[in-house]
CSV table of C-alpha atoms in Angstrom, one decimal:
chain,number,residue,atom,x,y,z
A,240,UNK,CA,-36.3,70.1,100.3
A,241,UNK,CA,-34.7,69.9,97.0
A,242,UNK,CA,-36.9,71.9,93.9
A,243,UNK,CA,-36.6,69.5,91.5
A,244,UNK,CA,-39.2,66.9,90.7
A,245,UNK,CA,-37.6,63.9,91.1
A,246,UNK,CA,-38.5,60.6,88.8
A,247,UNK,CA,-38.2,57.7,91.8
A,248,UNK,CA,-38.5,53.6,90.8
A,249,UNK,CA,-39.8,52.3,93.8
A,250,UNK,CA,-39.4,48.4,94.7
A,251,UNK,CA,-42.4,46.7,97.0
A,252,UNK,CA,-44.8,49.4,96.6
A,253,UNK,CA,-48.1,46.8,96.4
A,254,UNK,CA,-47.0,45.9,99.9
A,255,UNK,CA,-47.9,48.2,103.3
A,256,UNK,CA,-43.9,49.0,103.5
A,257,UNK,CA,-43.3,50.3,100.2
A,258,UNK,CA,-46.6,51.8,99.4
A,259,UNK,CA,-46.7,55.1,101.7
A,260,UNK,CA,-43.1,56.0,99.9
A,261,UNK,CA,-45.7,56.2,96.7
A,262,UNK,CA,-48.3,58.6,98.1
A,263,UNK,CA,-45.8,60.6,99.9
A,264,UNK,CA,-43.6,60.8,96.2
A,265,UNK,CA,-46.8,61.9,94.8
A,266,UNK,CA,-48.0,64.6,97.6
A,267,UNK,CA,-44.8,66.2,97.4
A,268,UNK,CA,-44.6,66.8,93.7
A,269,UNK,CA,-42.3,64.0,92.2
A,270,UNK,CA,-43.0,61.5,90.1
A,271,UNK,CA,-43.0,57.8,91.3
A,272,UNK,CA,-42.6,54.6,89.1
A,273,UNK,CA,-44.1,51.4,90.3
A,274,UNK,CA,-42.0,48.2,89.6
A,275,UNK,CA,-43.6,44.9,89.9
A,276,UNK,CA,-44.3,41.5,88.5
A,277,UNK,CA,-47.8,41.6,89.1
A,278,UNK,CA,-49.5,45.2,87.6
A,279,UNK,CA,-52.7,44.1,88.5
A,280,UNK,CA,-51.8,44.8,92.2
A,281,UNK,CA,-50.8,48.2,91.4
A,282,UNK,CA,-54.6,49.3,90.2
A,283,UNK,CA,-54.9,52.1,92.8
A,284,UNK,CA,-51.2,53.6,91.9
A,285,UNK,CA,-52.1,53.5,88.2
A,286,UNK,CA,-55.5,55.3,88.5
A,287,UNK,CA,-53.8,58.2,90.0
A,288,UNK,CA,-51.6,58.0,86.8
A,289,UNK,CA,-48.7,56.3,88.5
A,290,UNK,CA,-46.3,54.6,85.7
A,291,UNK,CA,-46.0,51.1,86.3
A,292,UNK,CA,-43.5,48.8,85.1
A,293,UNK,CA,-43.1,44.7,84.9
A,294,UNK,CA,-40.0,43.5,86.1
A,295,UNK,CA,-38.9,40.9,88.3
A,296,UNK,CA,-36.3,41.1,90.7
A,297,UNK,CA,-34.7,38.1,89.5
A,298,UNK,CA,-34.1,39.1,86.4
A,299,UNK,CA,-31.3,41.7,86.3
A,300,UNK,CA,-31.7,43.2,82.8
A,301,UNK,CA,-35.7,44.2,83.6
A,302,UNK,CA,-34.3,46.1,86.1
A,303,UNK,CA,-31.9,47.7,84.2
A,304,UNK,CA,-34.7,48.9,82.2
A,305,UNK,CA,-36.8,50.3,84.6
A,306,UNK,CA,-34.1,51.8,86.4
A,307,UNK,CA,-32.9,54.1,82.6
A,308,UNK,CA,-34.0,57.8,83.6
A,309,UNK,CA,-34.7,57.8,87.1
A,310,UNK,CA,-33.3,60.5,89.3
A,311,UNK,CA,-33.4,57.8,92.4
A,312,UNK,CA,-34.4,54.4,93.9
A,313,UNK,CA,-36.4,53.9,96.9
A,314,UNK,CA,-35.4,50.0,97.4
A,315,UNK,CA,-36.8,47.4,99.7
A,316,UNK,CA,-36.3,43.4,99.5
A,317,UNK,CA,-39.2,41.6,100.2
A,318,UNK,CA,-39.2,39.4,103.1
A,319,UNK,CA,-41.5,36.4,102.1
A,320,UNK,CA,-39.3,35.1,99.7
A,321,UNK,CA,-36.9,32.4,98.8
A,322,UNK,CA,-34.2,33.5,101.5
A,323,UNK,CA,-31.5,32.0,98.6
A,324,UNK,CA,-33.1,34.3,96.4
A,325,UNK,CA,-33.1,37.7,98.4
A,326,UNK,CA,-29.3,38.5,97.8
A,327,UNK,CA,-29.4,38.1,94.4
A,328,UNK,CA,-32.2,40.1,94.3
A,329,UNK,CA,-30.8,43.3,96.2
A,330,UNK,CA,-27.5,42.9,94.0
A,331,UNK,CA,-29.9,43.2,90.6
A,332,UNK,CA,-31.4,46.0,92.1
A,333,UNK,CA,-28.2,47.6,92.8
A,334,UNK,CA,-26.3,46.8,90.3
A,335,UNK,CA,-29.5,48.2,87.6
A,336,UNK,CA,-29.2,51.0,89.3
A,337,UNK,CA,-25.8,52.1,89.0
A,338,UNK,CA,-25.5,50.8,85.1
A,339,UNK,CA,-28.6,53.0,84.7
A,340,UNK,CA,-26.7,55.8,86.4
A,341,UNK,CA,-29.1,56.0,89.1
A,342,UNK,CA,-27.7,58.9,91.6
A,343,UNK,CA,-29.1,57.8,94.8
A,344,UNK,CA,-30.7,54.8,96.4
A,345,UNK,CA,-32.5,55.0,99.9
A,346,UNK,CA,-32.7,51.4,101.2
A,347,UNK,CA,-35.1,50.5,103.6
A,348,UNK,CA,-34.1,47.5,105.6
A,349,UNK,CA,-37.5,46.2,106.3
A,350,UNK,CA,-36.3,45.3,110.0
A,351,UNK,CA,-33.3,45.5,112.3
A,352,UNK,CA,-29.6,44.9,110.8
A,353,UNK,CA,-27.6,42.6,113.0
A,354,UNK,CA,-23.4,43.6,113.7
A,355,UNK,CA,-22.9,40.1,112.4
A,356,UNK,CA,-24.8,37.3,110.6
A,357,UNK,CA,-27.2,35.2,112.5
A,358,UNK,CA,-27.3,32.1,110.5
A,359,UNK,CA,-31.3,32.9,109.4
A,360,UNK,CA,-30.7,33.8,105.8
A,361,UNK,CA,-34.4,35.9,105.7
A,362,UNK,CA,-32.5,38.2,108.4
A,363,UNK,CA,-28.5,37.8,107.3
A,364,UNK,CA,-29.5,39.0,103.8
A,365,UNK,CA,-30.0,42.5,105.4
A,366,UNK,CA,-26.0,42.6,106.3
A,367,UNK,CA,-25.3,41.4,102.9
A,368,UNK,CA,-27.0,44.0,101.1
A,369,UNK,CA,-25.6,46.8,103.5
A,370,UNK,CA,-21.9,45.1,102.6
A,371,UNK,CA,-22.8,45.2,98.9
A,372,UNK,CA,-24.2,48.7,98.9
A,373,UNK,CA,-21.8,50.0,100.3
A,374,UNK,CA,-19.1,48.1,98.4
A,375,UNK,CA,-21.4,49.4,95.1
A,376,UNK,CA,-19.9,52.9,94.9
A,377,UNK,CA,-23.6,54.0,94.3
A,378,UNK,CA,-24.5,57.2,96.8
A,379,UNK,CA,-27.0,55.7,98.9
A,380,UNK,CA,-29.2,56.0,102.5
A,381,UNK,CA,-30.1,53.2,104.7
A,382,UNK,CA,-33.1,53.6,106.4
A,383,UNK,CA,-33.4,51.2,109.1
A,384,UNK,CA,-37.0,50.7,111.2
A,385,UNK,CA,-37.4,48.6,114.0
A,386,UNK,CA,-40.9,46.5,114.4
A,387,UNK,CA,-43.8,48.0,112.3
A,388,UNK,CA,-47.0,48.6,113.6
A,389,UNK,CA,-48.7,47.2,110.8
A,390,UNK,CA,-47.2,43.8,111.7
A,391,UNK,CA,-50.4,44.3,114.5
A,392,UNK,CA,-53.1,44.0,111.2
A,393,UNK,CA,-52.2,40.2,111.0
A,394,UNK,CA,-54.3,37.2,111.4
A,395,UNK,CA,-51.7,36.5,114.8
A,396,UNK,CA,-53.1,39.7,116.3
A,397,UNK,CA,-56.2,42.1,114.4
A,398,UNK,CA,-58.7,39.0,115.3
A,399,UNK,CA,-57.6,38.5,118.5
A,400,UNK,CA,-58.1,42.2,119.8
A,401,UNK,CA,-61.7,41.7,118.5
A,402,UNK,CA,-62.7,38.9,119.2
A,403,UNK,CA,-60.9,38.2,122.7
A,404,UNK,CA,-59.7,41.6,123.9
A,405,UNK,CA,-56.4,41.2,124.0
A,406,UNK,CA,-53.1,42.2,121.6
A,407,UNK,CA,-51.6,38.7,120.8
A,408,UNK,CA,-48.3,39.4,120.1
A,409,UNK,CA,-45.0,36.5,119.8
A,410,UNK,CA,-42.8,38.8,122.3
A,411,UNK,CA,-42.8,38.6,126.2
A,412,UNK,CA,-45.1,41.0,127.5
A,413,UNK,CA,-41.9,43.2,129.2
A,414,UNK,CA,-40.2,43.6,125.9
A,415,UNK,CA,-39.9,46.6,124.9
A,416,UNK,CA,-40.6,48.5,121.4
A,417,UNK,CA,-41.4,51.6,119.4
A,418,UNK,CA,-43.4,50.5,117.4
A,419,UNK,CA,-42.9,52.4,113.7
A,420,UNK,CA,-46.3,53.1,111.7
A,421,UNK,CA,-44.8,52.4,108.0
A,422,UNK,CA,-46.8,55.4,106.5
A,423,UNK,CA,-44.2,57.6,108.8
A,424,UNK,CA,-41.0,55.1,107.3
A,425,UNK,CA,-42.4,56.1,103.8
A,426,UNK,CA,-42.4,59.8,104.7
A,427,UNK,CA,-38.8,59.7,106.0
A,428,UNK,CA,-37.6,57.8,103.1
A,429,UNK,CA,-38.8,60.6,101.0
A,430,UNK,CA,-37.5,63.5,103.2
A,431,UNK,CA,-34.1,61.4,102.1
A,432,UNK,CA,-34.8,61.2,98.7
A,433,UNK,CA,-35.3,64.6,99.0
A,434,UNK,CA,-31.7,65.0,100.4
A,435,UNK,CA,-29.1,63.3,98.5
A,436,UNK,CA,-25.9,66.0,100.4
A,437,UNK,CA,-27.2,62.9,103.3
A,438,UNK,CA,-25.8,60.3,100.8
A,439,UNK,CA,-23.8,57.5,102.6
A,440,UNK,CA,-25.7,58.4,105.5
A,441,UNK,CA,-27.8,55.5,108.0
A,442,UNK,CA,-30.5,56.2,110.0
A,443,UNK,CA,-32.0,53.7,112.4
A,444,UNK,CA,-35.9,55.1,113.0
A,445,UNK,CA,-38.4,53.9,115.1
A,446,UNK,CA,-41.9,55.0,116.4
A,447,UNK,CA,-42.0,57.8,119.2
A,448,UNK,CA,-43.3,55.6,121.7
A,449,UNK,CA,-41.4,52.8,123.4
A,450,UNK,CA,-43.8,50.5,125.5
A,451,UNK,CA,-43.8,47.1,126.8
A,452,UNK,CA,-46.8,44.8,126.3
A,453,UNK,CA,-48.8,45.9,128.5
A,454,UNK,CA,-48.6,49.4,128.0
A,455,UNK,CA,-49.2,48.4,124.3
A,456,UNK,CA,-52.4,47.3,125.5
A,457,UNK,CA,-53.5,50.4,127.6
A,458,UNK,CA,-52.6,52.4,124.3
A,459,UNK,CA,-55.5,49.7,122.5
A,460,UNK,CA,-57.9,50.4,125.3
A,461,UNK,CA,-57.6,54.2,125.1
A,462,UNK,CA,-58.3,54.4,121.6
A,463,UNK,CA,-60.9,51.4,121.4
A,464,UNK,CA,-62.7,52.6,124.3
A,465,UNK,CA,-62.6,49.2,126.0
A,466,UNK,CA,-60.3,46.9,127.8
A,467,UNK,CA,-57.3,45.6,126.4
A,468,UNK,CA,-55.3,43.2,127.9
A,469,UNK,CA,-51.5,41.9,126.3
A,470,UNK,CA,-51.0,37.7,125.7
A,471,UNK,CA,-47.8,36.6,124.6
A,472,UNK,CA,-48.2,34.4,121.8
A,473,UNK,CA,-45.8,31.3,121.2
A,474,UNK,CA,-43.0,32.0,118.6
A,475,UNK,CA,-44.2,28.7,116.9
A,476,UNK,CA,-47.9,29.2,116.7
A,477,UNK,CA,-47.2,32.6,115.1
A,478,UNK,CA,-45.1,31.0,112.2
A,479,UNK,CA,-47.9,28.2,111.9
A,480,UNK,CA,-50.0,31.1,111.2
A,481,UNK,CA,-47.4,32.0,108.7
A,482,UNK,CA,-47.3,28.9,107.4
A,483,UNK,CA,-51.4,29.3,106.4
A,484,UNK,CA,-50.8,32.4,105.2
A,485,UNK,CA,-47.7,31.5,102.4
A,486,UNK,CA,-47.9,28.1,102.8
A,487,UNK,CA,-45.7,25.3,104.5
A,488,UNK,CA,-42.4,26.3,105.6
A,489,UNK,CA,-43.0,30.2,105.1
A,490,UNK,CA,-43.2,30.9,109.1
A,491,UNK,CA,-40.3,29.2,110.1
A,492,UNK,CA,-37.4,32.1,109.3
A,493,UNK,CA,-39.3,34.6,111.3
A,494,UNK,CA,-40.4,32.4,114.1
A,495,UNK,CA,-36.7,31.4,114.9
A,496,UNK,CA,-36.4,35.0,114.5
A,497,UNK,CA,-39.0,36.1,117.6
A,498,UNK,CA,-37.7,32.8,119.3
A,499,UNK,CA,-34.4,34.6,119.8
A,500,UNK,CA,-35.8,37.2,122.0
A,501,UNK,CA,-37.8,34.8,123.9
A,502,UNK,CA,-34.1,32.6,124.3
A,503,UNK,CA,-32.0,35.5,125.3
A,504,UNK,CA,-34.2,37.6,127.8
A,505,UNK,CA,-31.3,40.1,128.9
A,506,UNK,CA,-29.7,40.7,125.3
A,507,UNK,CA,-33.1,42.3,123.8
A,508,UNK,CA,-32.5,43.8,120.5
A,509,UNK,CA,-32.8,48.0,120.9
A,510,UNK,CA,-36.2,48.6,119.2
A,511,UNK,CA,-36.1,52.1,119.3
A,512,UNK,CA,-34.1,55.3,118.0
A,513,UNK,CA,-33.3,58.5,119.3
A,514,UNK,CA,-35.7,60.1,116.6
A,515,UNK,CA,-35.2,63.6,118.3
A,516,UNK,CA,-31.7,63.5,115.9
A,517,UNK,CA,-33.4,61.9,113.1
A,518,UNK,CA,-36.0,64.3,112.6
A,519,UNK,CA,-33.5,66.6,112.5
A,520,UNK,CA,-32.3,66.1,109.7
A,521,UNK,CA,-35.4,63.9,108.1
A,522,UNK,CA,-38.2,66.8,109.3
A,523,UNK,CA,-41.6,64.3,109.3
A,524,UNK,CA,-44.7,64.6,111.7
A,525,UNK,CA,-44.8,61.0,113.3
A,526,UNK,CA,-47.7,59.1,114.7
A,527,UNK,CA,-48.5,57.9,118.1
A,528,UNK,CA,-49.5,54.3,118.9
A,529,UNK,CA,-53.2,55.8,120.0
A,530,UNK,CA,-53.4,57.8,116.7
A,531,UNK,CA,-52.6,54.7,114.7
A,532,UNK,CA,-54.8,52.4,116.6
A,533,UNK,CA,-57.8,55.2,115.7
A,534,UNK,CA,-56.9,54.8,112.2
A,535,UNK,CA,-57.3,51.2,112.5
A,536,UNK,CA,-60.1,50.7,114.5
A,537,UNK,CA,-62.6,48.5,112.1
A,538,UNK,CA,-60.0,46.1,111.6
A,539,UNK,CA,-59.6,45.6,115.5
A,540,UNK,CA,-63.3,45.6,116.3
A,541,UNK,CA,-65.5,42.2,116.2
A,542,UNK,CA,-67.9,42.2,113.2
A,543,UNK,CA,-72.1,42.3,114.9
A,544,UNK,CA,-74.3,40.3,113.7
A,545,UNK,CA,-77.3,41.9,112.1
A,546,UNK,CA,-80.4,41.0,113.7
């Protein structure tokens, strides 16, 4: 672990991805700077005297800004976006941060990284940023998770574990994943801040655990203390969901996305790492499913009526 206290901009912390990298920035000593167009999100981070600064991705020159004095970048492009948008947002970003003479950025993916594009622009952006980080001269660490568990908190599966006993997931029940808690994503990203002799370094992670569906639901029953079966949900229903959620349109990217897996049975994506290497070299205590799903409990258990 380095000794110096390290002044990090971090992009997407008022979302459950980027947020753990704050508190885990914070717990070890350094000092974490909050970039985002809405500061009114960022309430909690500022009452524990995080710096927080407006600037919108779109705008290059904010970034620039922010990005003067810090040690290192803990970047993320967020998902629910314009997909036309996204590159030119990860190029701002990048480019900011080596005009502000940034020394290190630790990119986290938000998702798997495909050898080639895939023609879904919310997924082919990832290879374009890689290409352009790379390309950017910039001393940098890709940090690439799989599926996270949080994904399980949405309206397509929380309610349903509650109300009907049963993790409602869009992937066939006998596809298989470790699925990666994003608190332990934000730790490792910081073990990588911490380590900048790891620069140009990439690290696929994942959760510890790799279980189909149904073993996903024995997990939910052992820590609920009640049965919990596994139903596949329909790619499509889970974008209409989206579609609710960010309005019309917004589910379609990532339900062609989860419709690929359902398409192409035998040529699953690998949804787990070998994190005996990773931790290795990123040192982090990682969480089991059953441990999460403790954590979690209240948002997976029906609400009683008072009588």
């Amino acid at each position: 672990m380095t000794k110096n206290t390290l002044n990090v901009l971090v992009y997407g912390a008022t979302g459950s991805q980027s947020s753990p990298v704050v508190w885990h920035l914070l717990e070890r000593g350094h000092k974490p700077t909050v970039v985002t167009r809405n500061p009114e999100k960022a309430t909690a981070f500022q009452a524990k005297g995080v710096e927080v600064v407006v600037a919108d991705m779109a705008d290059r020159a904010s970034l620039v800004k922010a990005s003067m004095g810090k040690d290192a970048v803990s970047l993320l492009i967020p998902f629910f976006v314009n997909p036309m948008e996204a590159p030119t947002y990860a190029k701002n970003a990048i480019d900011a941060a080596k005009e502000a003479g940034v020394k290190l950025i630790v990119w986290n993916t938000s998702g798997l990284v495909p050898q080639e594009k895939t023609g879904n622009p919310g997924i082919d952006v990832r290879v374009d940023t890689f290409n352009y980080l790379r390309e950017s001269g910039i001393p940098h660490i890709v940090i690439e998770p799989g599926a996270y568990i949080e994904n399980l908190l949405g309206p397509w599966t929380a309610p349903f574990v509650a109300n009907e006993g049963n993790v409602t997931y869009p992937l066939p029940s006998n596809f298989r994943v470790a699925w990666t808690p994003s608190d332990d994503v934000g730790a490792l990203i910081v073990e990588a801040l911490e380590h900048p002799e790891l620069a140009n370094s990439y690290f696929k992670v994942s959760g510890i655990e790799l279980v189909t569906g149904d073993e996903l639901a024995e997990q939910f029953s052992q820590a609920l203390e009640r049965p919990i079966g596994y139903r596949a949900m329909k790619p499509q229903d889970f974008g209409a969901i989206l579609d609710t959620m960010f309005g019309a349109g917004a589910g379609a990217l990532a339900a062609q996305e989860y419709q690929r897996f359902w398409d192409n049975p035998n040529n699953q994506p690998i949804m787990h790492a070998d994190m005996s290497v990773v931790l290795q070299k990123l040192p982090v205590k990682m969480t089991t499913i059953k441990e999460w799903v403790i954590k979690y409990r209240d948002a997976f258990t029906a609400n009683v009526p008072v009588s």
